[in-house]
Short mmCIF file of C-alpha atoms in Angstrom, two decimals:
data_model
loop_
_atom_site.label_atom_id
_atom_site.label_comp_id
_atom_site.label_asym_id
_atom_site.label_seq_id
_atom_site.Cartn_x
_atom_site.Cartn_y
_atom_site.Cartn_z
CA MET A 933 95.72 63.46 69.86
CA VAL A 934 94.87 64.33 73.47
CA GLU A 935 91.98 66.74 74.02
CA GLU A 936 91.52 68.62 77.31
CA GLU A 937 88.23 70.47 77.78
CA ARG A 938 86.05 72.06 80.42
CA LYS A 939 82.35 72.66 79.94
CA TYR A 940 79.98 75.27 81.40
CA GLU A 941 76.21 75.45 81.30
CA VAL A 942 74.52 78.73 80.40
CA ASP A 943 71.03 79.80 79.39
CA ASP A 944 69.92 81.75 76.32
CA THR A 945 70.22 85.07 78.14
CA PHE A 946 73.91 84.59 78.94
CA VAL A 947 76.22 87.23 77.47
CA LEU A 948 79.77 86.15 76.80
CA PRO A 949 82.10 88.36 78.88
CA ASP A 950 85.33 90.02 77.75
CA LEU A 951 87.74 87.09 77.64
CA SER A 952 90.79 89.27 77.03
CA VAL A 953 91.08 89.87 80.78
CA ALA A 954 92.17 86.22 81.10
CA ALA A 955 94.70 86.42 78.25
CA PRO A 956 98.40 86.80 79.09
CA SER A 957 100.14 90.14 78.71
CA GLY A 958 100.37 91.07 75.05
CA GLY A 959 97.76 88.50 74.08
CA GLU A 960 94.32 88.94 72.59
CA VAL A 961 91.06 87.19 71.76
CA ARG A 962 90.17 86.57 68.12
CA ALA A 963 86.67 85.64 66.99
CA ARG A 964 86.29 83.01 64.29
CA PRO A 965 83.44 82.85 61.77
CA PRO A 966 80.41 80.98 63.13
CA VAL A 967 79.80 77.47 61.83
CA THR A 968 77.04 74.86 61.99
CA LEU A 969 78.15 71.31 62.82
CA VAL A 970 76.01 68.18 62.41
CA ALA A 971 77.28 65.04 64.12
CA THR A 972 75.81 61.54 64.20
CA TYR A 973 76.81 59.49 67.24
CA PHE A 974 76.90 55.71 67.05
CA ASP A 975 76.32 53.40 69.98
CA THR A 976 74.84 50.07 71.02
CA VAL A 977 71.15 49.72 71.82
CA ASP A 978 71.90 49.94 75.55
CA LEU A 979 74.35 52.87 75.09
CA ARG A 980 77.45 50.99 76.25
CA LEU A 981 79.81 53.54 74.73
CA ALA A 982 78.14 56.61 76.22
CA ARG A 983 77.96 55.04 79.66
CA ALA A 984 81.67 54.23 79.46
CA GLY A 985 82.58 57.81 78.52
CA VAL A 986 83.39 56.79 74.93
CA SER A 987 82.05 58.27 71.70
CA LEU A 988 82.10 57.31 68.04
CA ARG A 989 80.73 59.95 65.69
CA ARG A 990 80.63 61.18 62.13
CA ARG A 991 80.63 64.97 61.76
CA GLU A 992 79.77 66.34 58.37
CA GLY A 993 82.18 68.78 56.79
CA ASP A 994 85.28 67.72 58.74
CA GLU A 995 88.35 66.72 56.77
CA LEU A 996 88.47 63.57 58.90
CA PRO A 997 84.77 63.07 59.62
CA TRP A 998 84.94 59.89 61.74
CA THR A 999 86.18 60.33 65.31
CA VAL A 1000 86.52 58.15 68.39
CA LYS A 1001 87.05 59.79 71.77
CA LEU A 1002 88.35 57.66 74.63
CA PRO A 1003 88.46 58.64 78.30
CA THR A 1004 91.67 59.03 80.30
CA ASP A 1005 92.34 59.11 84.03
CA LEU A 1006 91.90 62.90 84.06
CA PRO A 1007 88.38 64.42 83.97
CA GLY A 1008 87.79 66.34 80.75
CA VAL A 1009 90.88 64.86 79.08
CA ARG A 1010 90.22 62.47 76.23
CA GLN A 1011 92.20 60.76 73.52
CA GLU A 1012 90.85 61.66 70.09
CA ILE A 1013 91.38 59.52 66.98
CA SER A 1014 89.99 60.70 63.63
CA ARG A 1015 89.89 58.91 60.30
CA PRO A 1016 88.49 59.53 56.78
CA GLY A 1017 85.63 57.53 55.37
CA PRO A 1018 82.29 57.77 53.59
CA ALA A 1019 78.94 58.06 55.33
CA GLY A 1020 77.34 54.81 56.41
CA ASP A 1021 79.01 52.24 58.59
CA PRO A 1022 81.91 53.46 60.79
CA PRO A 1023 85.44 52.52 59.69
CA ALA A 1024 86.45 49.08 60.94
CA GLU A 1025 89.55 50.50 62.63
CA LEU A 1026 87.47 52.81 64.81
CA VAL A 1027 84.94 50.09 65.59
CA ALA A 1028 87.86 47.97 66.81
CA LEU A 1029 89.04 50.76 69.10
CA VAL A 1030 85.78 50.60 71.06
CA THR A 1031 85.63 46.80 71.20
CA VAL A 1032 86.30 46.54 74.93
CA HIS A 1033 83.30 48.81 75.51
CA SER A 1034 80.88 47.54 72.86
CA ARG A 1035 82.03 43.91 73.29
CA GLY A 1036 81.02 43.16 69.72
CA ALA A 1037 77.45 44.45 69.96
CA ALA A 1038 76.12 46.14 66.83
CA LEU A 1039 76.66 49.89 66.50
CA ALA A 1040 73.96 52.10 65.01
CA PRO A 1041 73.09 55.82 64.99
CA ALA A 1042 71.96 56.75 68.51
CA THR A 1043 71.50 60.50 68.21
CA VAL A 1044 72.11 63.38 65.80
CA VAL A 1045 73.35 66.65 67.25
CA ARG A 1046 73.40 69.99 65.45
CA THR A 1047 75.64 72.67 66.92
CA GLU A 1048 75.69 76.37 66.05
CA ARG A 1049 79.18 77.33 67.15
CA HIS A 1050 80.75 80.71 67.84
CA ALA A 1051 84.43 80.18 68.56
CA TYR A 1052 87.10 82.45 70.02
CA ASP A 1053 90.87 81.90 70.11
CA VAL A 1054 92.84 83.16 73.09
CA VAL A 1055 96.16 84.08 71.50
CA GLY A 1056 99.51 84.74 73.18
CA ALA A 1057 101.90 87.59 72.43
CA ASP A 1058 103.78 85.35 69.99
CA GLY A 1059 100.62 84.53 68.03
CA ASP A 1060 100.19 80.97 69.32
CA VAL A 1061 96.65 79.85 70.11
CA LEU A 1062 96.70 79.11 73.83
CA ALA A 1063 93.06 78.14 74.33
CA GLU A 1064 89.82 77.95 72.41
CA VAL A 1065 86.48 79.08 73.83
CA VAL A 1066 83.34 78.03 72.01
CA ASP A 1067 79.77 79.11 72.60
CA ASP A 1068 77.57 76.27 71.37
CA ARG A 1069 73.82 76.19 70.86
CA VAL A 1070 73.04 72.51 70.58
CA THR A 1071 69.92 70.96 69.06
CA THR A 1072 69.07 67.28 69.16
CA LEU A 1073 67.47 66.09 65.91
CA ALA A 1074 64.76 63.43 65.71
CA GLY A 1075 64.82 60.66 63.13
CA ASP A 1076 63.02 62.84 60.59
CA GLY A 1077 65.51 65.69 61.13
CA SER A 1078 63.17 67.86 63.20
CA PRO A 1079 64.40 69.43 66.44
CA SER A 1080 63.58 67.40 69.55
CA GLY A 1081 65.37 69.35 72.27
CA GLY A 1082 68.36 71.50 72.90
CA PHE A 1083 70.66 73.35 75.26
CA ARG A 1084 73.47 75.88 75.29
CA GLU A 1085 76.95 75.29 76.67
CA LEU A 1086 80.43 76.75 76.65
CA GLU A 1087 83.60 74.73 76.06
CA VAL A 1088 87.10 75.82 76.95
CA GLU A 1089 89.73 73.67 75.25
CA ARG A 1090 93.41 73.77 76.06
CA LYS A 1091 95.72 74.37 73.12
CA ALA A 1092 99.31 75.63 73.58
CA GLY A 1093 98.56 77.26 76.95
CA GLY A 1094 98.71 75.83 80.43
CA ARG A 1095 95.97 74.72 82.80
CA GLY A 1096 96.32 78.00 84.69
CA LEU A 1097 94.90 79.79 81.65
CA LEU A 1098 91.91 77.46 81.66
CA ASP A 1099 91.40 78.30 85.34
CA ARG A 1100 91.43 82.03 84.61
CA ILE A 1101 89.00 81.71 81.72
CA GLY A 1102 86.74 79.55 83.87
CA ALA A 1103 86.73 82.19 86.62
CA VAL A 1104 85.74 84.90 84.13
CA LEU A 1105 82.89 82.74 82.78
CA ARG A 1106 81.59 81.86 86.25
CA ASP A 1107 81.66 85.52 87.29
CA ALA A 1108 79.44 86.22 84.27
CA GLY A 1109 76.91 83.58 85.35
CA ALA A 1110 78.15 80.31 83.80
CA HIS A 1111 77.78 77.14 85.86
CA GLY A 1112 79.75 73.92 86.06
CA GLY A 1113 83.26 73.36 84.89
CA SER A 1114 82.79 69.59 84.92
CA PHE A 1115 82.76 67.56 81.73
CA VAL A 1116 79.64 66.00 80.20
CA PRO A 1117 79.83 65.32 76.44
CA LYS A 1118 77.17 66.80 74.16
CA HIS A 1119 75.83 63.47 72.99
CA VAL A 1120 75.47 62.26 76.58
CA ARG A 1121 73.36 65.30 77.43
CA ALA A 1122 71.40 64.79 74.22
CA LEU A 1123 70.74 61.11 74.96
CA GLY A 1124 69.50 61.86 78.46
CA PRO A 1125 69.64 59.88 81.74
CA ALA A 1126 70.11 56.48 80.07
CA ALA A 1127 73.49 57.63 78.74
CA GLU A 1128 74.59 58.74 82.20
CA GLY A 1129 74.04 55.33 83.80
CA GLU A 1130 76.77 53.20 85.31
CA PRO A 1131 79.20 51.64 82.82
CA ASP A 1132 79.09 47.89 82.30
CA LEU A 1133 82.70 47.64 83.50
CA VAL A 1134 82.50 48.35 87.23
CA PRO A 1135 85.52 50.47 88.23
CA PRO A 1136 87.55 49.99 91.42
CA ALA A 1137 85.93 51.83 94.30
CA GLY A 1138 88.39 51.39 97.15
CA LEU A 1139 87.96 49.28 100.27
CA PRO A 1140 85.50 49.90 103.11
CA GLY A 1141 86.71 50.62 106.62
CA ASP A 1142 86.70 47.01 107.84
CA PRO A 1143 86.94 44.99 104.65
CA THR A 1144 86.18 41.34 104.31
CA ALA A 1145 88.44 39.08 102.33
CA GLY A 1146 85.81 39.19 99.59
CA ASP A 1147 86.04 42.97 99.46
CA VAL A 1148 89.77 42.70 98.82
CA VAL A 1149 89.29 40.08 96.11
CA THR A 1150 86.61 42.15 94.39
CA GLU A 1151 88.77 45.28 94.42
CA ALA A 1152 91.80 43.36 93.11
CA VAL A 1153 89.76 41.86 90.26
CA ARG A 1154 88.34 45.24 89.30
CA GLN A 1155 91.76 46.84 89.31
CA GLY A 1156 93.17 43.96 87.27
CA VAL A 1157 90.43 44.11 84.64
CA ARG A 1158 90.82 47.87 84.32
CA ARG A 1159 94.60 47.56 83.86
CA LEU A 1160 94.03 45.12 81.04
CA VAL A 1161 91.19 46.67 79.08
CA GLU A 1162 92.24 50.32 79.28
CA HIS A 1163 95.31 49.54 77.17
CA ASP A 1164 93.44 47.62 74.46
CA PRO A 1165 92.92 50.68 72.20
CA MET A 1166 96.53 51.81 72.65
CA VAL A 1167 97.82 48.38 71.66
CA ARG A 1168 95.70 48.50 68.51
CA LEU A 1169 96.93 52.02 67.72
CA ARG A 1170 100.58 51.30 68.64
CA THR A 1171 100.38 54.45 70.77
CA PRO A 1172 103.83 55.46 72.08
CA MET A 1173 104.11 56.06 75.83
CA PRO A 1174 106.72 58.15 77.65
CA ASP A 1175 108.14 55.39 79.84
CA ASP A 1176 106.57 52.14 78.69
CA THR A 1177 104.64 50.50 75.86
CA PRO A 1178 100.95 49.58 75.68
CA VAL A 1179 101.83 45.97 74.86
CA HIS A 1180 103.80 45.75 78.10
CA ARG A 1181 101.07 47.41 80.14
CA MET A 1182 98.41 45.09 78.76
CA ARG A 1183 100.59 42.05 79.31
CA VAL A 1184 101.22 43.10 82.90
CA GLY A 1185 97.46 43.44 83.31
CA CYS A 1186 97.01 39.82 82.18
CA ARG A 1187 99.81 38.52 84.35
CA ARG A 1188 98.78 40.41 87.46
CA LEU A 1189 95.14 39.43 87.22
CA ARG A 1190 96.11 35.78 86.75
CA SER A 1191 98.36 36.07 89.77
CA ASP A 1192 95.59 37.56 91.92
CA LEU A 1193 93.18 34.82 90.85
CA ARG A 1194 95.77 32.27 91.95
CA THR A 1195 96.57 33.98 95.26
CA PHE A 1196 92.89 34.29 96.14
CA ALA A 1197 91.95 30.83 94.82
CA PRO A 1198 90.81 29.61 98.28
CA LEU A 1199 88.23 32.42 98.26
CA LEU A 1200 87.00 31.85 94.68
CA ARG A 1201 84.87 29.17 93.11
CA PRO A 1202 87.26 27.02 91.04
CA ALA A 1203 84.82 26.43 88.18
CA TRP A 1204 84.59 30.22 87.78
CA ALA A 1205 88.21 31.24 88.31
CA ARG A 1206 90.02 28.47 86.42
CA PRO A 1207 88.64 29.27 82.93
CA LEU A 1208 89.47 32.95 83.45
CA ARG A 1209 93.05 32.09 84.33
CA ASP A 1210 93.34 29.83 81.30
CA GLU A 1211 92.11 32.51 78.90
CA LEU A 1212 94.31 35.16 80.49
CA ARG A 1213 97.26 32.81 80.00
CA TRP A 1214 96.41 32.57 76.29
CA LEU A 1215 96.21 36.33 75.87
CA GLY A 1216 99.34 36.88 77.94
CA GLU A 1217 101.32 34.49 75.76
CA VAL A 1218 100.22 36.28 72.59
CA LEU A 1219 101.21 39.64 74.07
CA GLY A 1220 104.37 38.13 75.50
CA ALA A 1221 105.89 37.37 72.11
CA ALA A 1222 105.46 41.00 71.04
CA ARG A 1223 106.77 42.26 74.37
CA ASP A 1224 109.84 40.01 74.20
CA ALA A 1225 110.72 41.47 70.81
CA GLU A 1226 110.31 45.00 72.21
CA VAL A 1227 112.65 44.22 75.09
CA LEU A 1228 115.26 42.62 72.86
CA ARG A 1229 115.34 45.51 70.39
CA ASP A 1230 115.73 48.04 73.18
CA ARG A 1231 118.36 45.91 74.89
CA LEU A 1232 120.33 45.41 71.69
CA ARG A 1233 121.01 49.14 71.33
CA ARG A 1234 121.83 49.61 75.01
CA THR A 1235 124.17 46.64 75.15
CA ALA A 1236 125.87 47.58 71.89
CA THR A 1237 126.67 51.08 73.17
CA ALA A 1238 127.42 50.11 76.78
CA ASP A 1239 131.20 50.44 76.31
CA PRO A 1240 132.10 53.43 74.11
CA THR A 1241 135.78 52.46 74.30
CA SER A 1242 135.05 49.17 72.56
CA PRO A 1243 132.50 49.87 69.81
CA LEU A 1244 130.77 47.10 67.90
CA ASP A 1245 130.27 46.84 64.15
CA PRO A 1246 127.22 49.12 63.59
CA ALA A 1247 126.22 47.35 60.38
CA ALA A 1248 126.15 44.00 62.16
CA VAL A 1249 124.09 45.51 64.98
CA ASP A 1250 121.67 46.86 62.38
CA ARG A 1251 121.31 43.40 60.85
CA LEU A 1252 120.46 41.95 64.24
CA ASP A 1253 117.91 44.70 64.80
CA ALA A 1254 116.36 44.06 61.39
CA ALA A 1255 115.88 40.41 62.30
CA LEU A 1256 114.27 41.41 65.58
CA ALA A 1257 112.06 43.96 63.83
CA GLU A 1258 110.77 41.23 61.53
CA ARG A 1259 110.08 39.03 64.55
CA GLN A 1260 108.30 41.91 66.27
CA GLY A 1261 106.16 42.57 63.20
CA ARG A 1262 104.98 38.96 63.12
CA ALA A 1263 104.23 39.05 66.84
CA LEU A 1264 102.22 42.26 66.56
CA THR A 1265 100.24 40.77 63.67
CA ALA A 1266 99.42 37.84 65.94
CA VAL A 1267 98.30 40.32 68.63
CA ASP A 1268 96.02 42.07 66.15
CA GLU A 1269 94.51 38.76 65.08
CA ALA A 1270 93.92 37.75 68.69
CA LEU A 1271 92.22 41.04 69.54
CA ARG A 1272 89.90 40.62 66.55
CA SER A 1273 88.98 37.05 67.46
CA PRO A 1274 85.69 35.78 68.96
CA ARG A 1275 87.81 34.22 71.71
CA TYR A 1276 89.00 37.64 72.83
CA LEU A 1277 85.47 39.08 72.74
CA ALA A 1278 84.34 36.21 74.95
CA LEU A 1279 87.19 36.93 77.34
CA VAL A 1280 86.30 40.63 77.55
CA ASP A 1281 82.68 39.68 78.28
CA ALA A 1282 83.85 37.35 81.03
CA LEU A 1283 86.11 40.03 82.50
CA VAL A 1284 83.28 42.57 82.59
CA LEU A 1285 81.13 40.05 84.46
CA ALA A 1286 84.04 39.20 86.75
CA ALA A 1287 84.52 42.83 87.70
CA ARG A 1288 80.83 43.16 88.43
CA ALA A 1289 80.57 40.19 90.80
CA PRO A 1290 83.43 37.70 91.36
CA ARG A 1291 82.14 34.27 92.35
CA LEU A 1292 83.20 33.98 95.97
CA ARG A 1293 83.17 31.14 98.47
CA SER A 1294 81.62 31.51 101.91
CA ARG A 1295 85.05 31.96 103.48
CA ALA A 1296 85.33 35.32 101.70
CA THR A 1297 83.01 36.82 104.31
CA GLU A 1298 85.74 36.56 106.96
CA PRO A 1299 87.70 39.69 107.96
CA ALA A 1300 90.46 40.46 105.48
CA GLU A 1301 93.03 41.14 108.19
CA ARG A 1302 92.61 37.58 109.46
CA VAL A 1303 92.61 35.83 106.08
CA LEU A 1304 95.20 37.71 103.99
CA PRO A 1305 98.40 36.84 105.90
CA ARG A 1306 97.79 33.12 105.36
CA LEU A 1307 97.03 33.62 101.67
CA VAL A 1308 100.15 35.74 101.07
CA ALA A 1309 102.31 33.28 102.99
CA LYS A 1310 101.76 30.57 100.37
CA PRO A 1311 103.44 32.30 97.40
CA TRP A 1312 106.07 33.64 99.78
CA ARG A 1313 106.98 30.11 100.92
CA ARG A 1314 107.16 28.94 97.32
CA LEU A 1315 109.61 31.75 96.63
CA ALA A 1316 111.60 31.02 99.79
CA GLY A 1317 112.26 27.50 98.62
CA GLY A 1318 109.58 25.50 100.33
CA GLY A 1319 110.71 26.15 103.87
CA LYS A 1320 108.23 25.61 106.66
CA ARG A 1321 108.89 29.03 108.17
CA PRO A 1322 108.49 32.35 106.30
CA GLY A 1323 111.87 33.89 105.55
CA GLU A 1324 113.94 30.74 105.17
CA VAL A 1325 116.77 31.23 102.69
CA THR A 1326 115.83 30.38 99.12
CA THR A 1327 117.45 27.35 97.52
CA LEU A 1328 118.52 29.43 94.51
CA GLY A 1329 122.28 29.05 94.08
CA PRO A 1330 124.93 31.11 92.24
CA THR A 1331 125.72 28.28 89.82
CA ASP A 1332 122.15 27.19 89.16
CA PRO A 1333 121.09 27.15 85.49
CA ASP A 1334 119.31 30.13 83.98
CA GLU A 1335 116.06 28.16 83.91
CA ARG A 1336 116.09 27.85 87.68
CA TRP A 1337 116.64 31.58 88.07
CA HIS A 1338 113.73 32.21 85.71
CA ALA A 1339 111.48 29.90 87.74
CA VAL A 1340 112.32 31.82 90.89
CA ARG A 1341 111.60 35.06 89.04
CA LYS A 1342 108.07 33.86 88.28
CA GLN A 1343 107.62 32.83 91.91
CA GLY A 1344 108.86 36.27 92.93
CA LYS A 1345 106.23 38.00 90.78
CA GLN A 1346 103.51 35.90 92.37
CA ALA A 1347 104.74 36.76 95.86
CA ARG A 1348 105.10 40.47 95.12
CA TYR A 1349 101.67 40.73 93.53
CA ALA A 1350 100.17 38.93 96.54
CA VAL A 1351 101.84 41.35 98.95
CA ASP A 1352 100.68 44.31 96.86
CA ALA A 1353 97.08 43.07 96.97
CA ALA A 1354 97.27 42.82 100.77
CA THR A 1355 98.95 46.17 101.35
CA PRO A 1356 95.78 48.34 101.43
CA VAL A 1357 94.58 46.24 104.38
CA LEU A 1358 97.78 45.28 106.17
CA GLY A 1359 99.54 48.60 105.69
CA ARG A 1360 103.17 49.20 106.66
CA ARG A 1361 104.12 45.60 107.38
CA ALA A 1362 103.10 44.49 103.88
CA ARG A 1363 104.44 47.65 102.26
CA ARG A 1364 107.95 47.09 103.66
CA LEU A 1365 108.05 43.55 102.33
CA GLY A 1366 106.67 44.69 98.98
CA THR A 1367 109.40 47.31 98.63
CA ALA A 1368 112.12 44.76 99.35
CA LEU A 1369 110.56 42.23 96.98
CA ASN A 1370 110.47 44.85 94.26
CA ARG A 1371 114.28 45.11 94.45
CA VAL A 1372 114.56 41.32 94.32
CA GLN A 1373 112.24 41.23 91.34
CA LYS A 1374 114.18 43.88 89.43
CA LEU A 1375 117.36 41.87 89.81
CA LEU A 1376 115.65 38.67 88.69
CA GLY A 1377 114.12 40.52 85.75
CA GLU A 1378 117.51 41.86 84.69
CA HIS A 1379 118.92 38.34 84.97
CA GLN A 1380 116.21 36.90 82.73
CA ASP A 1381 116.47 39.68 80.14
CA ALA A 1382 120.25 39.33 79.95
CA ALA A 1383 120.16 35.54 79.73
CA VAL A 1384 117.51 35.56 76.98
CA ALA A 1385 119.36 38.29 75.07
CA ALA A 1386 122.66 36.38 75.16
CA HIS A 1387 120.97 33.29 73.78
CA THR A 1388 119.14 35.34 71.13
CA TRP A 1389 122.26 37.10 69.79
CA LEU A 1390 124.02 33.79 69.30
CA ALA A 1391 120.95 32.10 67.80
CA LEU A 1392 120.47 34.90 65.26
CA ALA A 1393 124.11 34.71 64.25
CA ALA A 1394 123.86 30.92 63.85
CA GLU A 1395 121.15 31.47 61.22
CA HIS A 1396 123.81 33.18 59.03
CA PRO A 1397 126.92 30.97 59.36
CA THR A 1398 128.82 32.77 56.58
CA ASP A 1399 128.36 36.24 58.09
CA HIS A 1400 131.56 36.44 60.13
CA GLU A 1401 131.09 40.07 61.21
CA LEU A 1402 127.68 39.13 62.58
CA ALA A 1403 129.13 36.17 64.44
CA VAL A 1404 131.82 38.29 66.08
CA THR A 1405 129.35 41.03 67.03
CA ALA A 1406 126.85 38.53 68.42
CA GLY A 1407 129.58 36.87 70.47
CA ARG A 1408 130.71 40.16 71.97
CA LEU A 1409 127.11 41.11 72.75
CA ALA A 1410 126.55 37.73 74.40
CA GLU A 1411 129.62 38.20 76.60
CA ARG A 1412 128.33 41.57 77.76
CA GLU A 1413 124.99 39.99 78.61
CA ARG A 1414 126.62 37.17 80.56
CA ALA A 1415 128.56 39.79 82.50
CA SER A 1416 125.20 41.25 83.52
CA VAL A 1417 124.05 37.79 84.56
CA ARG A 1418 127.13 37.36 86.76
CA ARG A 1419 126.64 40.80 88.31
CA VAL A 1420 123.03 39.99 89.25
CA ARG A 1421 124.09 36.71 90.82
CA VAL A 1422 126.58 38.59 92.99
CA GLU A 1423 124.05 41.24 94.05
CA PHE A 1424 121.11 38.92 94.58
CA PRO A 1425 122.01 37.39 98.00
CA ALA A 1426 122.12 40.79 99.72
CA ALA A 1427 118.76 41.83 98.21
CA TRP A 1428 117.24 38.51 99.21
CA HIS A 1429 118.63 38.84 102.75
CA ARG A 1430 116.97 42.24 103.11
CA ALA A 1431 113.64 40.92 101.82
CA SER A 1432 113.63 37.80 103.99
CA ARG A 1433 114.58 39.38 107.30
CA PRO A 1434 112.15 38.29 110.05
CA LYS A 1435 111.07 41.85 110.78
CA ARG A 1436 109.64 41.98 107.23
CA THR A 1437 108.07 38.53 107.18
CA ARG A 1438 106.90 37.73 110.71
CA TRP A 1439 103.35 38.85 109.86
CA LEU A 1440 103.06 35.94 107.43
CA ARG A 1441 101.58 32.85 109.01
#
């Protein structure tokens, strides 16, 4: 569940204004009976969760008393996951969800917060609750249960209404004397300044005006680590996404960070960078098996329905999907085991340290604009077929085996990631090449997916030699995939020509 809140600070003399003026026409405000909530927040000794904007709590009286709240890219918007369980140690599933923030450190009660809550529902004309406004008097409890401090705050939580309603309610509250509108969780306020310190995982901060090569490397590493770790909880939860999957996003994070470490190898200490690349390769391979199964299952349905005038045996397609689902289940189990392993915890620790301070060579102090073109030129030349001049025509041929096309695809990813890393510094010249390479990469990706799918359909059918309907269906699917392969091979030369034109590559040297 996604929770979107805004918070306002008020003192004990504050009088809640008439909220109905913010309600839509025909709506009203309904008061709910007051309640007292007691929540125990768990954290590490050094408050790693609080500093990362994460919370793990048990709130007495809730139907699902254990809750983890994870930050999102939007201020005041958090992902909330609640589970049942007795008092005592937090459920293992929720402890796992905060692994990338706790990094395996022990969790223990950090603070107990008692809240006297007066809540009000802003209801629309149709009776739907559009927003909730709560007036909370919060008391922090010491270890013996005695009060040790407190404050009062208002929360406005979005329900079925839009953000415009939250804006109107906020305006009414500020006119009455409320302050803020930013988001600081209760337990963070209760824990004090230590909980508001910098998170262990240093976030990307953007580049300075005249960046050094080391500045670019540091920013790329921080972006790469964030891409990877922010999807860890979603992979564990199997959280659906509107246009992608968390397994794919996390795998891309591994692959891109490995690529950046390779591109910037001349600026990094080998003894530091090489082990990171090796461990990222391990994690990427584990995620890759699950991602491959995802791609194949999605592709199976699309390929099977690609020609409505020539339908395939639906029962045979279902049998293929069932085999892929079993493969996907095994792969996801392997992912779960990897994410629970000491090896993964060690990798997360190393990534946190890497984001804080990559180990740079002295050359990294040189201006980025001078260094980056030479670094990007190396993966570009590998993609272009080893030519001495940037932009020479690749040696990839229309009759080359699928394996050769796949190798070029991997080289293309390396080149595109390198160009992307240089774009914030080099601007339009790198951006134009990156856009063209993206088209090349999409074609090579489609080629690889189609080639792997064709092989997979036939291999699955071969496992059931007496299932003739399956054999026929797999053969027809494979032919459709090979048609996609042939189409890509026809379209590729034009896309490559556009990407390798001198006006796009002359800045490489």
